[in-house]
CSV table of C-alpha atoms and ligand atoms in Angstrom, one decimal:
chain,number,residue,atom,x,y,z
A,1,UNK,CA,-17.9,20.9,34.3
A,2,UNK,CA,-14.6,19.5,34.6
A,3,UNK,CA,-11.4,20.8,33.8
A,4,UNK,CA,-8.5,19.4,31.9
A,5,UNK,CA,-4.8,20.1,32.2
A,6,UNK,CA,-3.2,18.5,29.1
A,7,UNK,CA,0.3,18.3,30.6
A,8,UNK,CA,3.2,18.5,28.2
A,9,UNK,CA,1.3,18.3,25.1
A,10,UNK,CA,2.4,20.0,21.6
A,11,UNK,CA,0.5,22.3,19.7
A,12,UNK,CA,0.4,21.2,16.3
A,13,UNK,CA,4.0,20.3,16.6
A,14,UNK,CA,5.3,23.4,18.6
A,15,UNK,CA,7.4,22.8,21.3
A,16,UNK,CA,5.7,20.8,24.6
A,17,UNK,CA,3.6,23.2,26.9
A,18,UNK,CA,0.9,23.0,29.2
A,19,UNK,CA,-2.8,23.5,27.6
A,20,UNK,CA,-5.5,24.3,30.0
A,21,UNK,CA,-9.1,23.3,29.4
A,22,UNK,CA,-12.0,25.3,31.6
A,23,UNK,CA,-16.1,25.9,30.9
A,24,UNK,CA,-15.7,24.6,27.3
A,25,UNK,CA,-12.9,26.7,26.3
A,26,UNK,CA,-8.9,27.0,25.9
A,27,UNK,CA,-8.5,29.1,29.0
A,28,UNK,CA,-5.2,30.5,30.6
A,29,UNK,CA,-4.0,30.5,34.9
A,30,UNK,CA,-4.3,28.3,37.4
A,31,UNK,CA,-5.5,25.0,37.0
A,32,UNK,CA,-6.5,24.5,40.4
A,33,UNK,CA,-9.4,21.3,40.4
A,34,UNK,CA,-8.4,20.5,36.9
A,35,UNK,CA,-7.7,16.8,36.4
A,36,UNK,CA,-4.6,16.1,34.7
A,37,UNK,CA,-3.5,14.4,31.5
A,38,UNK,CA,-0.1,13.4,30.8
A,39,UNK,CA,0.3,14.7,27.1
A,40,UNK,CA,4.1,13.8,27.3
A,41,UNK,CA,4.7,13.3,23.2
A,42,UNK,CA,1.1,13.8,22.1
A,43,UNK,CA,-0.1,16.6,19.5
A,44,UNK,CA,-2.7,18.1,19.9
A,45,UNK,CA,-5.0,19.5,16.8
A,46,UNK,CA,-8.0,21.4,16.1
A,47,UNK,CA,-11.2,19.1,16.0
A,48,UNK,CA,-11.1,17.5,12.3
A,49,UNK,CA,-14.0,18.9,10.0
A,50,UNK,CA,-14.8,16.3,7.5
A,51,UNK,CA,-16.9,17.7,4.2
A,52,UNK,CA,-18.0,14.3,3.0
A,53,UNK,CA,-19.7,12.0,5.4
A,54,UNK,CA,-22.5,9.4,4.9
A,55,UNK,CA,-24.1,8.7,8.0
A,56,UNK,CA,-27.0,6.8,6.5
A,57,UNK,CA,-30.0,7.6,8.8
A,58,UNK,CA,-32.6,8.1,7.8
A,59,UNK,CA,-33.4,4.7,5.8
A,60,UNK,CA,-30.4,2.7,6.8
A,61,UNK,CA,-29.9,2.1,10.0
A,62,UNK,CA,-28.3,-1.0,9.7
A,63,UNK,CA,-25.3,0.0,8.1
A,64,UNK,CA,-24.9,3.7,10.2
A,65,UNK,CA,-26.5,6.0,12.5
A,66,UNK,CA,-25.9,9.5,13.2
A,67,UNK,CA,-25.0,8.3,16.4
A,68,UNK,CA,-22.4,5.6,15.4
A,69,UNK,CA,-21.4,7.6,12.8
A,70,UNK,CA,-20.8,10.3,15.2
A,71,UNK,CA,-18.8,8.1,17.5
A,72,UNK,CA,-16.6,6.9,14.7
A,73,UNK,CA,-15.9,10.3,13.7
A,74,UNK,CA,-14.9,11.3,17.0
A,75,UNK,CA,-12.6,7.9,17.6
A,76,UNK,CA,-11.1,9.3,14.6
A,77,UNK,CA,-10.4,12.9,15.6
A,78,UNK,CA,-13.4,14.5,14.0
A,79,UNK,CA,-15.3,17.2,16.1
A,80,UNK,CA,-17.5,18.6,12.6
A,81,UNK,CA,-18.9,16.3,10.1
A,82,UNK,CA,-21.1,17.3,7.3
A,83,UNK,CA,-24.0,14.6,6.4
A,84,UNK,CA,-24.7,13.6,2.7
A,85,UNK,CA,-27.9,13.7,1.6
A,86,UNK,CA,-28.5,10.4,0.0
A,87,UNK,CA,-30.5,9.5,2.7
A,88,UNK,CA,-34.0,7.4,1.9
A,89,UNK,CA,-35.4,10.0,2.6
A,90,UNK,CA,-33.4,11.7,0.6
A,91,UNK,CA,-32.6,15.1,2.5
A,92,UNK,CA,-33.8,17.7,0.3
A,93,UNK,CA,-36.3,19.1,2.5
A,94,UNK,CA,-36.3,21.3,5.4
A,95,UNK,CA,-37.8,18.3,7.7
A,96,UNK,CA,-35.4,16.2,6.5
A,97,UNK,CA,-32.5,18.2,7.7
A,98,UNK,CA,-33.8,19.0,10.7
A,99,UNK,CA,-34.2,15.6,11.6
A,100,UNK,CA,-30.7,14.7,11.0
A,101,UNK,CA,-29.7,18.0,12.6
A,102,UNK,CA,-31.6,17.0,15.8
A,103,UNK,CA,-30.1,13.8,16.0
A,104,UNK,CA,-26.9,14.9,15.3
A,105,UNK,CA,-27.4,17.3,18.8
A,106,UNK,CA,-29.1,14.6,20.5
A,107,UNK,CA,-25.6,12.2,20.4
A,108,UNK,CA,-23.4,15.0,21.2
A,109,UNK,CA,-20.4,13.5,19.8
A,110,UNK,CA,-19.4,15.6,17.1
A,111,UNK,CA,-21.4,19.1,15.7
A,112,UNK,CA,-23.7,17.5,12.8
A,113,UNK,CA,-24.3,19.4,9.8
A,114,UNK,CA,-26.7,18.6,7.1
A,115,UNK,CA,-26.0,18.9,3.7
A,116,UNK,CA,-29.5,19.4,1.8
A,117,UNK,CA,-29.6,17.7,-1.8
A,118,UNK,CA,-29.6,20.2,-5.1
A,119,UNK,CA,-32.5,18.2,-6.8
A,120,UNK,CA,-35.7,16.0,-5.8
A,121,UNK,CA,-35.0,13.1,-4.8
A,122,UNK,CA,-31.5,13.5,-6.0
A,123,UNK,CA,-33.1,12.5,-9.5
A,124,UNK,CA,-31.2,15.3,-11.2
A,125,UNK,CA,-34.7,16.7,-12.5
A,126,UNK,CA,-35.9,19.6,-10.4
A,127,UNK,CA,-34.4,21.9,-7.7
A,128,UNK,CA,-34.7,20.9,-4.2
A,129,UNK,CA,-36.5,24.0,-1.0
A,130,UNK,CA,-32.8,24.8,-0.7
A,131,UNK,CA,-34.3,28.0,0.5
A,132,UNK,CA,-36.2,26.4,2.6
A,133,UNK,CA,-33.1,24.4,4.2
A,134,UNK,CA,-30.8,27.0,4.1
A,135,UNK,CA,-33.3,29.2,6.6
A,136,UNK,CA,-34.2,25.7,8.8
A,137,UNK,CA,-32.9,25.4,11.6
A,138,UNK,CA,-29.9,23.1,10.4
A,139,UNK,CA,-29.0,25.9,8.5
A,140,UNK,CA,-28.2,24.2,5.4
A,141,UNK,CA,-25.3,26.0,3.4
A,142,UNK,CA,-23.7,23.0,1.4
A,143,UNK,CA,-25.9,21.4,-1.3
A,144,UNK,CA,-24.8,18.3,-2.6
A,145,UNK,CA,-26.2,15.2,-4.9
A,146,UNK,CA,-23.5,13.0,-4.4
A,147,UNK,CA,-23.6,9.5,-5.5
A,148,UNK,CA,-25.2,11.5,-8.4
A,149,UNK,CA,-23.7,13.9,-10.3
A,150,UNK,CA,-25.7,17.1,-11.2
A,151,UNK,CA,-25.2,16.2,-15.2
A,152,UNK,CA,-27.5,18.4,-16.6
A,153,UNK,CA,-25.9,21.5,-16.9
A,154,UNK,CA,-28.8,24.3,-16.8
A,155,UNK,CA,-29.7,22.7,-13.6
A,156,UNK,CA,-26.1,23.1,-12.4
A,157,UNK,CA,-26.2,27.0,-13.2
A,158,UNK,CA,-29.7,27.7,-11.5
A,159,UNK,CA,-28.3,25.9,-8.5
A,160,UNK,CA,-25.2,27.5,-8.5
A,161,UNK,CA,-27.3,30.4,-9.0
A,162,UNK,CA,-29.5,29.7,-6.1
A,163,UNK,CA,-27.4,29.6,-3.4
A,164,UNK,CA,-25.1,32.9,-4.9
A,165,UNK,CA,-27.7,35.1,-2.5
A,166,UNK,CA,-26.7,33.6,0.7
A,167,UNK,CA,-23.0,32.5,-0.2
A,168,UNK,CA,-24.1,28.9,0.0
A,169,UNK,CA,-21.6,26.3,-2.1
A,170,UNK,CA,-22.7,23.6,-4.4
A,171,UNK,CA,-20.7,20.3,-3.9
A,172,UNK,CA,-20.4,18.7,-6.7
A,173,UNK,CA,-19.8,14.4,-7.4
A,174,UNK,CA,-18.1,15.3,-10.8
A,175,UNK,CA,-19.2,11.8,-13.1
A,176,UNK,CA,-20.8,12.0,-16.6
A,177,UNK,CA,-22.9,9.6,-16.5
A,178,UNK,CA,-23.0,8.6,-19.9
A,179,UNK,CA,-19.4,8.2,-19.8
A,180,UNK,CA,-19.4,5.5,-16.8
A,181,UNK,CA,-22.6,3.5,-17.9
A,182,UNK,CA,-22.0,-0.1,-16.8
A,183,UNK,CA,-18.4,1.2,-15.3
A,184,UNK,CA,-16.9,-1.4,-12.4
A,185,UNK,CA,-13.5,0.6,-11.8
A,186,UNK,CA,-10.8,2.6,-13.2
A,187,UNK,CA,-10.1,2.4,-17.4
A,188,UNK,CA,-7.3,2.2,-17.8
A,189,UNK,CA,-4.3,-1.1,-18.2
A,190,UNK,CA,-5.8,-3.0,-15.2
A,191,UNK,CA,-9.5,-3.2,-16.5
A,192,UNK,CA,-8.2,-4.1,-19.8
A,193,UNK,CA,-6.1,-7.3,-18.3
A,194,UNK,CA,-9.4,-8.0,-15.8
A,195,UNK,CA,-12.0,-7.1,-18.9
A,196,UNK,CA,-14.1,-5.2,-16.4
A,197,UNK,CA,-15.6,-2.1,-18.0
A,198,UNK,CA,-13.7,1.2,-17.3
A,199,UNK,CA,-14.7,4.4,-15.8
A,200,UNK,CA,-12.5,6.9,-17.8
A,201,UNK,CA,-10.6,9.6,-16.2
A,202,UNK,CA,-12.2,12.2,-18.7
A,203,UNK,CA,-15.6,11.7,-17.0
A,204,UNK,CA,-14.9,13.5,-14.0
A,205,UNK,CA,-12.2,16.2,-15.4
A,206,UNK,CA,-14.9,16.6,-17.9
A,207,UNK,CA,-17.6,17.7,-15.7
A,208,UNK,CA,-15.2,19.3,-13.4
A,209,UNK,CA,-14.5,22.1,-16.5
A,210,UNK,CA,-18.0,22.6,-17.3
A,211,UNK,CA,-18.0,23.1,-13.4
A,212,UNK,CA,-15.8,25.7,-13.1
A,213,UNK,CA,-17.1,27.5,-16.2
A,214,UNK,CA,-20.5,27.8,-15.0
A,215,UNK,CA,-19.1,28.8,-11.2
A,216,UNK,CA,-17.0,31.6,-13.3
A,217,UNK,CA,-19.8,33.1,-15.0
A,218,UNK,CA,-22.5,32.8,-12.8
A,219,UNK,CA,-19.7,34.3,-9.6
A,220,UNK,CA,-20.2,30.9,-7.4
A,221,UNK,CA,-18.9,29.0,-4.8
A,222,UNK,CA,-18.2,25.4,-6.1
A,223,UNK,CA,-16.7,22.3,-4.3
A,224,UNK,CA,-15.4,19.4,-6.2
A,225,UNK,CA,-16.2,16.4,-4.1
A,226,UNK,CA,-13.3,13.2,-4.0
A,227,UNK,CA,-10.8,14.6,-6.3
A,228,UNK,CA,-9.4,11.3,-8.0
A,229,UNK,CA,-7.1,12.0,-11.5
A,230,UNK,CA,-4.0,14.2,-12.4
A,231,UNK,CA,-6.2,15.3,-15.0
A,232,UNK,CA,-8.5,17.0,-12.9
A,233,UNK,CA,-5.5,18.9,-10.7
A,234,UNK,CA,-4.8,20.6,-13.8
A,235,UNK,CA,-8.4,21.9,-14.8
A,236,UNK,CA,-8.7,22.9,-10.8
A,237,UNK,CA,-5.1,24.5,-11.0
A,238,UNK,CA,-6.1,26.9,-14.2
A,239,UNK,CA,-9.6,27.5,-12.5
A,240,UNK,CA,-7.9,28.7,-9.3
A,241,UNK,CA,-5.1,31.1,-11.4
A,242,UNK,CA,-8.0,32.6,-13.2
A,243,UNK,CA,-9.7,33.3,-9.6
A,244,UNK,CA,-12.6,31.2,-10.0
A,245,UNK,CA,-14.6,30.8,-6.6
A,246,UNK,CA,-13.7,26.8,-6.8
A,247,UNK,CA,-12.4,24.6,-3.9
A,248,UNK,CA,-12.0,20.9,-3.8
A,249,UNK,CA,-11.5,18.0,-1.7
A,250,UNK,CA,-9.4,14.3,-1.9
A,251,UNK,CA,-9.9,11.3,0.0
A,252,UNK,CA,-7.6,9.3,2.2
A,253,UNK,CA,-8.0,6.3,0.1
A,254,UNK,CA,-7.3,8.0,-3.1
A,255,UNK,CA,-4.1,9.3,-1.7
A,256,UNK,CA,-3.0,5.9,-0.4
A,257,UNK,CA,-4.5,3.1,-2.9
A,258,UNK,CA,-4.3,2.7,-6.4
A,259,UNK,CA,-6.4,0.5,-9.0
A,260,UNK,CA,-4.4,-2.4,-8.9
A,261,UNK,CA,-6.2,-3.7,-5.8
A,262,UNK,CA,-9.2,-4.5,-8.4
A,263,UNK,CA,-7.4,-7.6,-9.5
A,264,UNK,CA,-7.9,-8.8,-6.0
A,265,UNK,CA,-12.0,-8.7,-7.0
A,266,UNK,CA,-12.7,-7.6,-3.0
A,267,UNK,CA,-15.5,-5.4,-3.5
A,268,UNK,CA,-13.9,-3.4,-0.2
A,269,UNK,CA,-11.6,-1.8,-2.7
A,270,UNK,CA,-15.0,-1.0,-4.6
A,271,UNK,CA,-15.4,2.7,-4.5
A,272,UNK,CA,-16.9,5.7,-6.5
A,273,UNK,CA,-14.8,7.3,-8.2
A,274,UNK,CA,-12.6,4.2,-8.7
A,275,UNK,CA,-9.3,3.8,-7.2
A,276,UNK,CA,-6.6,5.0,-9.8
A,277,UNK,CA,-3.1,4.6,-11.1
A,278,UNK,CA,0.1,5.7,-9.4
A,279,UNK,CA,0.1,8.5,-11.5
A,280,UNK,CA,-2.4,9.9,-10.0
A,281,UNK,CA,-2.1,9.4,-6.7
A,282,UNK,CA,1.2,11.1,-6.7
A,283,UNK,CA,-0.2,13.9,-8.8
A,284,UNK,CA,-3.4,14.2,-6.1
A,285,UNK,CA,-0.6,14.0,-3.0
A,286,UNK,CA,1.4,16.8,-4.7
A,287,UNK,CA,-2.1,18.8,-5.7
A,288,UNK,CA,-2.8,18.5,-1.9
A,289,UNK,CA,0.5,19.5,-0.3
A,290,UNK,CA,0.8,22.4,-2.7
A,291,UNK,CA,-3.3,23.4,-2.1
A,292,UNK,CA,-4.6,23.5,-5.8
A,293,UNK,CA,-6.5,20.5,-3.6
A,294,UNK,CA,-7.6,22.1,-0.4
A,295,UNK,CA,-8.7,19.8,1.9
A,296,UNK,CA,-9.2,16.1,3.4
A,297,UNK,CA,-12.5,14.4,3.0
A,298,UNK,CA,-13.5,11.3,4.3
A,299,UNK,CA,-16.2,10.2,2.0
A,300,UNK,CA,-17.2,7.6,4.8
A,301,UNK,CA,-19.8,5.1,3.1
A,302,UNK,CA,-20.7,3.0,5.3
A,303,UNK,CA,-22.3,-0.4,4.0
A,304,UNK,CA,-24.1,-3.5,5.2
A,305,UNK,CA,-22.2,-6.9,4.8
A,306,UNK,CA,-25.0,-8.1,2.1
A,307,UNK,CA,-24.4,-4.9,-0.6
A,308,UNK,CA,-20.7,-5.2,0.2
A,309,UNK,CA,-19.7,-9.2,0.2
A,310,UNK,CA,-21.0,-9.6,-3.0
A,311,UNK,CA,-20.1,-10.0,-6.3
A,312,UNK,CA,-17.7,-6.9,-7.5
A,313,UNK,CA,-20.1,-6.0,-10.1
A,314,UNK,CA,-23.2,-6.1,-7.8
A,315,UNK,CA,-21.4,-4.7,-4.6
A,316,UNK,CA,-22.4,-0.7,-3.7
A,317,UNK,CA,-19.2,1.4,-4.1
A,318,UNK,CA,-17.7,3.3,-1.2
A,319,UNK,CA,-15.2,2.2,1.7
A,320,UNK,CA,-15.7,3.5,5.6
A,321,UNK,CA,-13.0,6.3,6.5
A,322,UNK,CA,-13.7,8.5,9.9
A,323,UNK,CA,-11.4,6.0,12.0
A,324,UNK,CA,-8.4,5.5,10.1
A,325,UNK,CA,-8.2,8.9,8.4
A,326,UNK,CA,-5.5,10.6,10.0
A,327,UNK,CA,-3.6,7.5,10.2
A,328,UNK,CA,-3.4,7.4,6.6
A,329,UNK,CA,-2.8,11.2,5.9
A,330,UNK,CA,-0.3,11.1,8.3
A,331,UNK,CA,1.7,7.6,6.2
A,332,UNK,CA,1.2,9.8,3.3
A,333,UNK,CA,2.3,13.8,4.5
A,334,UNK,CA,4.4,12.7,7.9
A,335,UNK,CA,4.4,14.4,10.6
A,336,UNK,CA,3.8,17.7,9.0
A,337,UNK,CA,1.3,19.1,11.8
A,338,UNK,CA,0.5,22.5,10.6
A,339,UNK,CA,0.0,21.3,6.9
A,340,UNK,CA,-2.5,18.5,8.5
A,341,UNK,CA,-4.4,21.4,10.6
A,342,UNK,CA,-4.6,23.1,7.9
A,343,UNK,CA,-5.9,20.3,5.6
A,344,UNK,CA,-8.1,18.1,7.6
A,345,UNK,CA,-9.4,21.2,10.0
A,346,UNK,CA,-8.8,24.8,9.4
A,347,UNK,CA,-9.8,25.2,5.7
A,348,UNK,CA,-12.7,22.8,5.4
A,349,UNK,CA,-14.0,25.0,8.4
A,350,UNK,CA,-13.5,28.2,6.8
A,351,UNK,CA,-15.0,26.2,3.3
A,352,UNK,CA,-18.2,25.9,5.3
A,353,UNK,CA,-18.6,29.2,7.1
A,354,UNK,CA,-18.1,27.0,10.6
A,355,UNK,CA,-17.0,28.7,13.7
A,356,UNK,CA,-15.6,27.9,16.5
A,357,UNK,CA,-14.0,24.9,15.0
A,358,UNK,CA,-10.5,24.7,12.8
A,359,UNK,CA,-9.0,27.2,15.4
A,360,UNK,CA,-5.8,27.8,16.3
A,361,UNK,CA,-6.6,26.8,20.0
A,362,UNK,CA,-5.6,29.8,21.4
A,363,UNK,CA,-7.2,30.9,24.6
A,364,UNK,CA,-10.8,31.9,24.6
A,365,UNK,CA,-11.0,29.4,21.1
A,366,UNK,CA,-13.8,26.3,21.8
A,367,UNK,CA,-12.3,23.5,23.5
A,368,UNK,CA,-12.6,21.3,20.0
A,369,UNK,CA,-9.5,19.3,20.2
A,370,UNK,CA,-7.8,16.1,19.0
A,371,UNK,CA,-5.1,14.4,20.9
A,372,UNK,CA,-2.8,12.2,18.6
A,373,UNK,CA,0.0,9.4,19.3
A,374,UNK,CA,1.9,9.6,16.7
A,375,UNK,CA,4.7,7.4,17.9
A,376,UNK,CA,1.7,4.4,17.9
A,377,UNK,CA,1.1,2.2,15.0
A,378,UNK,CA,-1.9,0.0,14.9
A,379,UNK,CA,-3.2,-2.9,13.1
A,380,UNK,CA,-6.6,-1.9,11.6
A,381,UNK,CA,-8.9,-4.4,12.5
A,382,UNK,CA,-12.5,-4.1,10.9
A,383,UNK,CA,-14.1,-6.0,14.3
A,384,UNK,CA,-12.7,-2.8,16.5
A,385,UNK,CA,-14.4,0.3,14.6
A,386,UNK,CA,-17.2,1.9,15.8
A,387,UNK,CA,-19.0,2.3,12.8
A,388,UNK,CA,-22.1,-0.3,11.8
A,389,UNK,CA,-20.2,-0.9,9.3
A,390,UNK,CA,-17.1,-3.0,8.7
A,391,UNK,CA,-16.1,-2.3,5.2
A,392,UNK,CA,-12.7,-1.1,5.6
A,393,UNK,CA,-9.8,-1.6,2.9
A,394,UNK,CA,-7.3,-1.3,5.3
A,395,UNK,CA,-8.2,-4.3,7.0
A,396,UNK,CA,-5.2,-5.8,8.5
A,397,UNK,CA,-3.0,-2.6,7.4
A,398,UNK,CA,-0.7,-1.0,10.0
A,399,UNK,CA,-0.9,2.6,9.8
A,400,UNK,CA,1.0,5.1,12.4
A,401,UNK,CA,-0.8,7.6,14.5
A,402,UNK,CA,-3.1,6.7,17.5
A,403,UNK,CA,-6.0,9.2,18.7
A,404,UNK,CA,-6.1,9.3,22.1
A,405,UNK,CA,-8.8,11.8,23.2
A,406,UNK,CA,-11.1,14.2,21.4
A,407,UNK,CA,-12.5,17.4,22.9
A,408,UNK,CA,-15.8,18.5,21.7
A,409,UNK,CA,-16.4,21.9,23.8
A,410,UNK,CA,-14.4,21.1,26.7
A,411,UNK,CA,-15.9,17.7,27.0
A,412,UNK,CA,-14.1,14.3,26.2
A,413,UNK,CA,-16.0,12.5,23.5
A,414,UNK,CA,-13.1,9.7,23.2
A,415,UNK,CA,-10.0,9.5,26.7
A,416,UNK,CA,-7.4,6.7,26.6
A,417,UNK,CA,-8.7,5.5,23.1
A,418,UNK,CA,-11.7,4.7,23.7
A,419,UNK,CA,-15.0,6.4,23.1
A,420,UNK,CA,-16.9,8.2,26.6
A,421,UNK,CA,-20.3,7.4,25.5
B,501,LIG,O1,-18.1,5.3,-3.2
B,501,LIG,C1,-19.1,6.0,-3.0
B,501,LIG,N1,-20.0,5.8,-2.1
B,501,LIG,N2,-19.2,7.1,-3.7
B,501,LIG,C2,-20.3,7.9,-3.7
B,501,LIG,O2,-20.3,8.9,-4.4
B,501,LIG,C3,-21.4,7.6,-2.8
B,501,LIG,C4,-21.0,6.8,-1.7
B,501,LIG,C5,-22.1,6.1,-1.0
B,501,LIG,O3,-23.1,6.8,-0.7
B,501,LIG,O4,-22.0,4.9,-0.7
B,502,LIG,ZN1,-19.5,11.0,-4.4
């Protein structure tokens, strides 16, 4: 196995030294055989964990794989992802999430964990095996129906009942649905001038209360998938005080755009929950910095050109993330390298129970590394990702921050940009 000298390189913005890379791990001594990198004004990070990825195999192959998925993630820095369950099959069963465990080990790009769907089918009826996942061999540990929302509530508190005896969390896509029936974006001014039909702020926070009340009184672990309102800071903030077991995650895109890109009517900007105001954006990058949000989550949806170039109101939601994550955390936060470790890496790790990623890559740690450019802008250009899939909003955008090589155990998954295999 080869070794890598990463000459020069900062440690999540410490001052430049020389970071040695032997048998898989961080190692320390001579570096005798080891082939050298010239890190000269690169940072180097722990392997991103992303919570919230849709890699769409089984069932849609066409618009993802776990292996393209996999090589977007680690083009964008990623060493853990976690896979949605609204497959077709839907994983909610242990073969399920094997599968996409297996095929997750078999492209060796990034570490693939399933997450196993709370009901059948995701039809919000009846409790998935999530016994039956959790002791599979992917391990299962985060449930999740998202694209759904778990609306009915006794459902919610068996679940979140369930998974108490093995410290398992339930992610939930906080939407009532009665409140967004026939919803196409944000309410708010903008779907009033465009006479689209809104989907109100209060639907989330809403659910997002009932949430935290059930995780209180049943003793919980709860996620709150793609944070999106101000309102919703606050109900997480007052959970938190009160030391409910509640964490929750916010998406590049709502930290960067804002609803006013509906008026365009490009369905790219389509996305569940909607884009919203300014307001909120600034209230969601504030929530973030201070940690009442904890982490960075991708929500990478993935979609084929025909249920994206469509109509607005007959386009899927959802916008492609893994490649141009960091780049837009890092226009957002700056070069603030310890807050981004700790966002996009060290707590959604510890969130999930995942070792040997989100270290401090100190010696003996894994080899799961990122190496960043952040004096590089780039123009994103939709026909250069990795991903099936080309439906990016930032198309066009210039966003700082260039990965240059990921690490997954010691061996490169992406060198000089580009992706090994
Ligand atoms: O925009 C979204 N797309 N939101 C979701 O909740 C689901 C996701 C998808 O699967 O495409
Ligand atoms: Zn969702």
């Amino acid at each position: 196995m080869t070794s890598y000298l990463l000459r020069g390189v900062s440690v999540v913005g410490a001052e430049p030294a020389d970071l040695l890379i032997r048998d898989g791990s961080i190692a320390a001594g001579p570096a005798e055989g080891a082939e050298v990198i010239d890190a000269t004004g690169l940072v180097a990070l722990p392997g991103l964990v992303d919570l919230h990825t849709h890699l769409r195999e089984p069932g849609r192959e066409d618009a993802e794989t776990v292996e393209t998925g996999s090589r977007a993630a680690a083009l964008g820095g990623y060493t853990a992802v976690f896979a949605m369950a609204n497959t077709s099959p839907v994983a909610d069963t242990a073969g399920v999430v094997e599968q996409v465990w297996r095929l997750g080990r078999e492209a060796g790009l990034v570490d693939v964990q399933p997450i196993g769907a709370v009901t059948v089918g995701l039809a919000g009826k009846q409790l998935a095996e999530l016994g039956a996942m959790a002791t599979s061999a992917a391990g299962v540990r985060i449930f999740s129906d998202d694209g759904h929302c778990v609306a009915d509530p006794r459902l919610m508190r068996r679940a979140l009942e369930y998974v108490k005896a093995f410290d398992g969390i339930i992610a939930q896509h906080a939407e009532e649905p009665r409140l967004t029936e026939g919803a196409q974006m944000h309410e708010g001014e903008v779907s009033t001038r465009l006479g689209l039909t809104g989907w109100p702020a209060v639907a989330e926070e809403a659910i997002i209360a009932r949430d935290v009340l059930l995780a209180e009184h049943v003793g919980s672990r709860l996620h709150i998938c793609h944070v999106s309102t101000a309102g919703s800071v606050e109900v997480l903030r007052q959970a938190k005080a009160r030391g409910v077991r509640v964490t929750a995650e916010v998406t590049p895109h709502h930290l960067l755009l804002t609803d006013e890109l509906a008026a365009s009517y490009d369905p790219v900007f389509k996305v569940n929950p909607p884009l919203r105001t300014a307001a909120d954006v600034r209230a969601l990058r504030e929530a973030l910095v201070e940690g009442v949000i904890d982490i960075v989550a991708t929500d990478h949806a993935p979609h084929a050109v025909e249920d994206k170039e469509c109509e607005w109101a007959y386009a899927r939601p959802g916008m492609v993330g893994l490649e141009t994550a960091l780049p837009v955390v890092l226009s957002v936060l700056g070069e603030r390298w310890d807050l981004i470790a700790e966002r996009m890496s060290r707590t959604p790790a510890r969130i999930a129970g995942l070792t040997g990623h989100g270290t401090d890559l100190a010696v003996g740690d894994p080899a799961n590394l990122t190496l960043v450019d952040p004096s590089a802008r780039r123009v994103v250009d939709p026909s250069e990702l990795a991903s099936r899939s080309r439906n990016t909003p930032y198309a066009g955008t210039t966003l700082p921050g260039r990965i240059v090589a990921t690490f997954l155990r010691g061996k490169p998954t992406v060198l000089d940009g580009k992706a090994v295999k």
